[in-house]
Amino acid sequence: MAKPLPVLLDVDTGGDDALALLLAMASPALDVRGITCVAGNCALERVVTNTLTLLDAIEAPPVPVAAGMDRPVLDPGLPAPPLHGGDGMGDLGLGAPRRSRVDDHAVEFLRRTLSDAEEPMTMICLAPLSNIAMLLRMYPCVGEKIERLYVMGGTYAAPGNTTPAAEFNVRYDPEAASVVLQSGLPVTLYPLDPFMQVRITEEEAEALTRSRGSSARIAGGIILHYCRFFGMAFSLIGDAGTVATVIDPEGATTLERPVHVELSSGITRGATVFDRRILTDGFAREGEWTEVDVVTKVDAPRYRKLMAAALGAVEALDD
């Protein structure tokens, strides 16, 4: 059996991030060395509380959790999206956390953890990139200890979900996204296109809530909340798809494409513009561009099975 991959997760927990954390903590393929929190889906203090509460609920080992940026690098931020419920995590009523965050700021925690690592580590970034941008600006040398960044953000060909052009994580802090994507580090971008492809039905979510394991029950409750909020017969595994791509990259179709983050103040602010032209010889590109590996499609049944197996609920998502 392969040695688990050491990873660091950056989150804004939220229900979608909660699903990703459930998968990451349950998967034997990953060794979660730390979780950093940033404002986004919720205010920073709520993100920290949700993360600690979730780890308590699944009786996770004592993974360090650090609080980071409570606002974007330049902008004042965006209102918390109502879709995540009053507590940001589907109003499941999990109670107050028993464990505590570490004292270090997330940026300092990441600097120390990466600097002390014997080998480069993989970072899974599921939130606005404020923490990561500040890390790379303050301590650029830590880039040598980052094997790859997996970033949930942007949109390749699909429409935005916060504006017609922009996805929430990038639109929340476009400057941070630009810094990270322009850093020269290896990046796999998981945009809205594959995000929308892996579905779980309301009936399957109900079955998850009746599972024996706490992770499956919590996942089922979160998915049911989204089904009811949107009035749909299905919901998505969302950010958990990014984690699934780290665990099982063969299930993802990726293309290497130049990307630019639009930083203007107009209606396209926060858009991720990809150069999808077949022939570009003789055509100059304006602005800052960098090559990333962008996930355009995933094997949805494969990732559903991966999620079900990790949660110990194969029977609930039996295709």
Coordinates of C-alpha atoms in Angstrom, one line a residue:
M1 CA 0.0 0.0 0.0
A2 CA 1.3 3.4 -1.0
K3 CA 2.4 5.8 1.8
P4 CA -0.3 8.4 2.6
L5 CA 0.3 11.8 0.9
P6 CA 1.1 14.5 3.5
V7 CA -1.3 17.4 2.8
L8 CA -2.3 20.8 4.3
L9 CA -5.8 22.1 3.8
D10 CA -7.0 25.7 3.6
V11 CA -10.7 26.0 4.2
D12 CA -13.6 28.4 4.9
T13 CA -15.9 25.8 6.4
G14 CA -19.0 26.0 5.0
G15 CA -21.0 22.9 4.2
D16 CA -19.1 22.3 0.9
D17 CA -15.7 22.5 2.7
A18 CA -17.1 20.3 5.5
L19 CA -17.8 17.6 2.8
A20 CA -14.2 18.0 1.6
L21 CA -12.9 17.7 5.2
L22 CA -14.9 14.6 5.8
L23 CA -13.4 12.9 2.7
A24 CA -9.8 14.1 3.5
M25 CA -9.9 12.9 7.1
A26 CA -11.5 9.6 6.2
S27 CA -9.2 8.7 3.2
P28 CA -6.3 6.4 4.0
A29 CA -4.5 8.0 1.0
L30 CA -4.1 11.3 2.7
D31 CA -2.1 12.3 5.8
V32 CA -3.6 15.7 6.9
R33 CA -0.9 17.6 8.7
G34 CA -2.8 20.8 9.4
I35 CA -5.9 22.8 8.5
T36 CA -5.9 26.6 8.1
C37 CA -9.0 28.7 8.2
V38 CA -9.9 31.9 6.2
A39 CA -12.9 34.1 5.9
G40 CA -15.2 33.3 3.0
N41 CA -18.3 31.2 3.3
C42 CA -18.5 32.5 6.8
A43 CA -16.8 35.0 9.0
L44 CA -13.4 33.7 10.3
E45 CA -14.5 32.9 13.8
R46 CA -17.4 30.8 12.5
V47 CA -15.1 29.0 10.0
V48 CA -12.8 28.1 12.9
T49 CA -15.7 26.9 15.1
N50 CA -17.2 24.9 12.3
T51 CA -13.9 23.2 11.5
L52 CA -13.2 22.3 15.2
T53 CA -16.8 21.1 15.7
L54 CA -16.6 18.9 12.6
L55 CA -13.4 17.3 13.8
D56 CA -14.9 16.6 17.2
A57 CA -18.0 15.1 15.7
I58 CA -16.0 12.5 13.7
E59 CA -13.6 11.9 16.5
A60 CA -10.7 13.0 14.3
P61 CA -7.1 12.8 15.6
P62 CA -5.6 16.0 17.0
V63 CA -4.9 17.8 13.7
P64 CA -3.7 21.4 14.2
V65 CA -6.2 24.1 13.2
A66 CA -5.0 27.7 12.7
A67 CA -7.0 30.9 12.1
G68 CA -5.8 33.1 9.4
M69 CA -7.0 36.1 7.3
D70 CA -10.3 37.6 8.4
R71 CA -10.7 39.6 5.2
P72 CA -9.4 39.8 1.6
V73 CA -6.0 41.3 0.8
L74 CA -7.6 44.6 -0.5
D75 CA -11.4 44.3 -0.6
P76 CA -13.7 44.5 2.4
G77 CA -15.1 41.1 1.4
L78 CA -18.5 39.7 0.4
P79 CA -21.6 38.9 2.5
A80 CA -21.8 35.3 3.7
P81 CA -23.8 33.3 1.1
P82 CA -27.2 32.3 2.6
L83 CA -27.1 28.8 1.1
H84 CA -24.9 27.4 3.9
G85 CA -27.5 28.1 6.6
G86 CA -27.3 30.2 9.8
D87 CA -24.2 28.4 11.1
G88 CA -22.6 28.0 7.7
M89 CA -22.8 24.2 7.9
G90 CA -26.4 23.4 7.2
D91 CA -27.7 24.1 10.7
L92 CA -27.0 20.5 11.8
G93 CA -26.7 21.5 15.5
L94 CA -23.4 19.8 16.2
G95 CA -22.7 21.8 19.3
A96 CA -19.7 23.8 20.6
P97 CA -16.2 22.4 19.9
R98 CA -14.1 20.8 22.6
R99 CA -10.8 21.1 20.9
S100 CA -8.9 24.4 20.4
R101 CA -7.1 26.1 17.6
V102 CA -3.3 26.6 17.7
D103 CA -1.9 30.0 18.8
D104 CA -0.1 30.7 15.6
H105 CA -1.7 32.7 12.8
A106 CA -2.4 30.5 9.8
V107 CA 0.4 32.2 7.7
E108 CA 3.0 31.6 10.4
F109 CA 1.7 28.0 11.0
L110 CA 2.1 27.3 7.3
R111 CA 5.5 28.8 7.2
R112 CA 6.7 26.8 10.1
T113 CA 5.1 23.5 9.0
L114 CA 6.5 23.8 5.4
S115 CA 9.9 24.9 6.6
D116 CA 10.2 21.9 9.0
A117 CA 8.9 19.4 6.4
E118 CA 11.5 16.9 5.3
E119 CA 10.0 16.8 1.8
P120 CA 7.7 19.1 -0.2
M121 CA 4.0 18.9 0.8
T122 CA 0.8 19.1 -1.2
M123 CA -1.6 21.9 -0.4
I124 CA -5.4 21.6 -1.0
C125 CA -6.9 25.1 -1.1
L126 CA -10.7 25.1 -0.9
A127 CA -11.4 28.8 0.0
P128 CA -10.5 32.3 -1.0
L129 CA -6.7 32.4 -1.3
S130 CA -6.0 35.2 1.1
N131 CA -3.9 33.0 3.5
I132 CA -1.9 31.4 0.7
A133 CA -1.2 34.7 -1.1
M134 CA 0.1 36.3 2.2
L135 CA 2.2 33.2 2.8
L136 CA 3.9 33.5 -0.6
R137 CA 4.3 37.2 -0.4
M138 CA 5.8 37.2 3.1
Y139 CA 7.8 34.0 2.8
P140 CA 8.5 33.3 -0.9
C141 CA 11.2 30.7 0.0
V142 CA 8.5 28.3 1.3
G143 CA 7.6 27.7 -2.3
E144 CA 10.4 25.2 -2.4
K145 CA 8.5 23.1 0.1
I146 CA 5.2 23.1 -1.9
E147 CA 4.9 20.1 -4.2
R148 CA 1.7 21.2 -5.8
L149 CA -1.3 23.5 -5.1
Y150 CA -4.8 22.0 -5.7
V151 CA -7.1 25.0 -5.9
M152 CA -10.9 24.9 -5.9
G153 CA -11.7 28.1 -7.8
G154 CA -12.6 29.8 -11.0
T155 CA -14.6 28.7 -14.0
Y156 CA -13.2 27.3 -17.2
A157 CA -16.2 27.3 -19.6
A158 CA -19.1 27.3 -17.1
P159 CA -20.8 30.5 -15.9
G160 CA -19.9 32.0 -12.6
N161 CA -21.9 31.4 -9.4
T162 CA -21.3 34.8 -7.7
T163 CA -21.4 37.0 -10.8
P164 CA -22.1 35.9 -14.4
A165 CA -18.3 35.8 -14.9
A166 CA -16.8 34.8 -11.5
E167 CA -16.8 31.9 -9.0
F168 CA -17.1 32.7 -5.3
N169 CA -13.6 31.8 -4.0
V170 CA -11.8 33.9 -6.7
R171 CA -14.3 36.8 -6.6
Y172 CA -14.0 37.0 -2.8
D173 CA -10.3 37.9 -3.1
P174 CA -9.2 38.3 -6.8
E175 CA -5.8 39.8 -5.8
A176 CA -5.0 36.8 -3.7
A177 CA -6.0 34.5 -6.5
S178 CA -3.8 36.4 -8.9
V179 CA -0.8 36.2 -6.6
V180 CA -1.1 32.5 -6.1
L181 CA -1.8 31.6 -9.7
Q182 CA 1.1 33.8 -10.9
S183 CA 3.5 32.4 -8.3
G184 CA 5.1 29.9 -10.7
L185 CA 4.2 27.0 -8.4
P186 CA 2.6 23.9 -9.9
V187 CA -1.2 24.4 -9.7
T188 CA -4.1 22.1 -10.5
L189 CA -7.2 24.2 -10.7
Y190 CA -10.6 22.6 -10.0
P191 CA -13.1 25.1 -11.3
L192 CA -16.9 25.1 -11.3
D193 CA -17.1 22.9 -14.4
P194 CA -16.2 19.6 -12.6
F195 CA -17.6 21.0 -9.3
M196 CA -21.1 20.7 -10.9
Q197 CA -20.6 17.2 -12.2
V198 CA -20.6 14.9 -9.1
R199 CA -24.2 14.7 -7.7
I200 CA -25.9 12.9 -4.8
T201 CA -29.6 12.6 -4.8
E202 CA -31.9 13.6 -2.0
E203 CA -32.9 9.9 -1.6
E204 CA -29.2 8.9 -1.3
A205 CA -28.6 11.7 1.2
E206 CA -31.4 10.4 3.3
A207 CA -29.7 7.0 3.2
L208 CA -26.5 8.6 4.3
T209 CA -28.2 10.1 7.4
R210 CA -29.2 6.5 8.4
S211 CA -25.6 5.2 8.2
R212 CA -23.7 3.9 11.2
G213 CA -20.7 6.2 10.8
S214 CA -20.8 9.8 11.9
S215 CA -19.0 11.1 8.8
A216 CA -21.7 9.6 6.5
R217 CA -24.5 11.0 8.7
I218 CA -23.1 14.5 8.7
A219 CA -22.5 14.4 5.0
G220 CA -26.0 13.3 4.4
G221 CA -27.4 16.1 6.6
I222 CA -25.4 18.7 4.7
I223 CA -26.4 17.4 1.3
L224 CA -30.1 17.3 2.4
H225 CA -29.8 20.9 3.5
Y226 CA -28.6 22.0 0.1
C227 CA -31.3 19.9 -1.6
R228 CA -34.0 21.7 0.4
F229 CA -32.4 25.2 0.1
F230 CA -32.4 25.0 -3.7
G231 CA -35.6 22.9 -4.0
M232 CA -33.7 20.3 -6.0
A233 CA -33.8 16.5 -6.0
F234 CA -30.0 16.4 -5.8
S235 CA -27.0 18.3 -4.6
L236 CA -23.2 18.2 -5.2
I237 CA -20.2 16.9 -3.4
G238 CA -18.7 20.3 -4.3
D239 CA -15.3 21.0 -2.8
A240 CA -14.9 17.3 -2.0
G241 CA -14.3 16.8 -5.7
T242 CA -11.0 18.7 -5.4
V243 CA -10.0 16.3 -2.6
A244 CA -11.0 13.3 -4.7
T245 CA -8.8 14.6 -7.5
V246 CA -5.8 14.6 -5.1
I247 CA -6.7 11.1 -4.0
D248 CA -7.5 9.7 -7.5
P249 CA -6.1 11.9 -10.2
E250 CA -6.8 9.3 -12.9
G251 CA -10.5 10.2 -12.4
A252 CA -9.9 13.7 -13.7
T253 CA -9.4 15.1 -17.2
T254 CA -6.9 18.0 -17.1
L255 CA -5.6 20.4 -19.7
E256 CA -2.7 22.8 -19.5
R257 CA -4.0 26.3 -20.2
P258 CA -2.9 29.9 -19.6
V259 CA -5.1 31.7 -17.1
H260 CA -5.5 35.3 -16.1
V261 CA -7.5 36.6 -13.1
E262 CA -9.4 39.8 -14.0
L263 CA -8.7 42.5 -11.4
S264 CA -10.7 45.4 -12.9
S265 CA -13.5 47.0 -10.9
G266 CA -16.1 46.1 -13.5
I267 CA -18.6 43.3 -13.8
T268 CA -15.9 40.8 -14.8
R269 CA -13.8 41.3 -11.6
G270 CA -12.7 38.0 -10.3
A271 CA -13.2 36.1 -13.6
T272 CA -10.7 33.5 -14.5
V273 CA -10.0 34.0 -18.2
F274 CA -8.4 31.0 -20.0
D275 CA -6.8 31.2 -23.4
R276 CA -8.7 28.3 -25.1
R277 CA -7.6 29.3 -28.6
I278 CA -6.0 26.5 -30.6
L279 CA -3.7 28.8 -32.5
T280 CA -2.1 31.8 -30.8
D281 CA 1.0 32.4 -32.9
G282 CA 1.2 36.1 -33.8
F283 CA -1.4 37.1 -31.2
A284 CA -0.2 38.9 -28.1
R285 CA -1.8 38.4 -24.7
E286 CA -2.5 41.4 -22.6
G287 CA -2.0 41.2 -18.8
E288 CA -0.5 38.6 -16.6
W289 CA -0.9 34.9 -17.7
T290 CA 0.4 31.7 -16.3
E291 CA 0.1 28.0 -17.2
V292 CA -2.0 25.8 -14.9
D293 CA -3.4 22.3 -15.1
V294 CA -7.2 22.9 -15.2
V295 CA -9.6 20.1 -14.5
T296 CA -12.3 20.2 -17.2
K297 CA -14.2 17.0 -16.5
V298 CA -14.3 14.2 -13.8
D299 CA -15.5 10.6 -13.8
A300 CA -18.5 11.3 -11.6
P301 CA -19.4 7.6 -10.8
R302 CA -15.8 7.0 -9.9
Y303 CA -15.7 9.9 -7.4
R304 CA -19.1 9.0 -6.0
K305 CA -17.8 5.5 -5.2
L306 CA -14.6 7.0 -3.7
M307 CA -16.6 9.3 -1.5
A308 CA -18.9 6.5 -0.4
A309 CA -16.1 4.1 0.4
A310 CA -14.2 6.8 2.5
L311 CA -17.4 7.5 4.5
G312 CA -18.1 3.8 5.0
A313 CA -21.4 4.0 3.2
V314 CA -21.0 2.2 0.0
E315 CA -24.6 0.9 0.1
A316 CA -26.0 4.4 0.2
L317 CA -24.4 5.5 -3.0
D318 CA -24.6 2.2 -4.9
D319 CA -24.7 2.9 -8.6

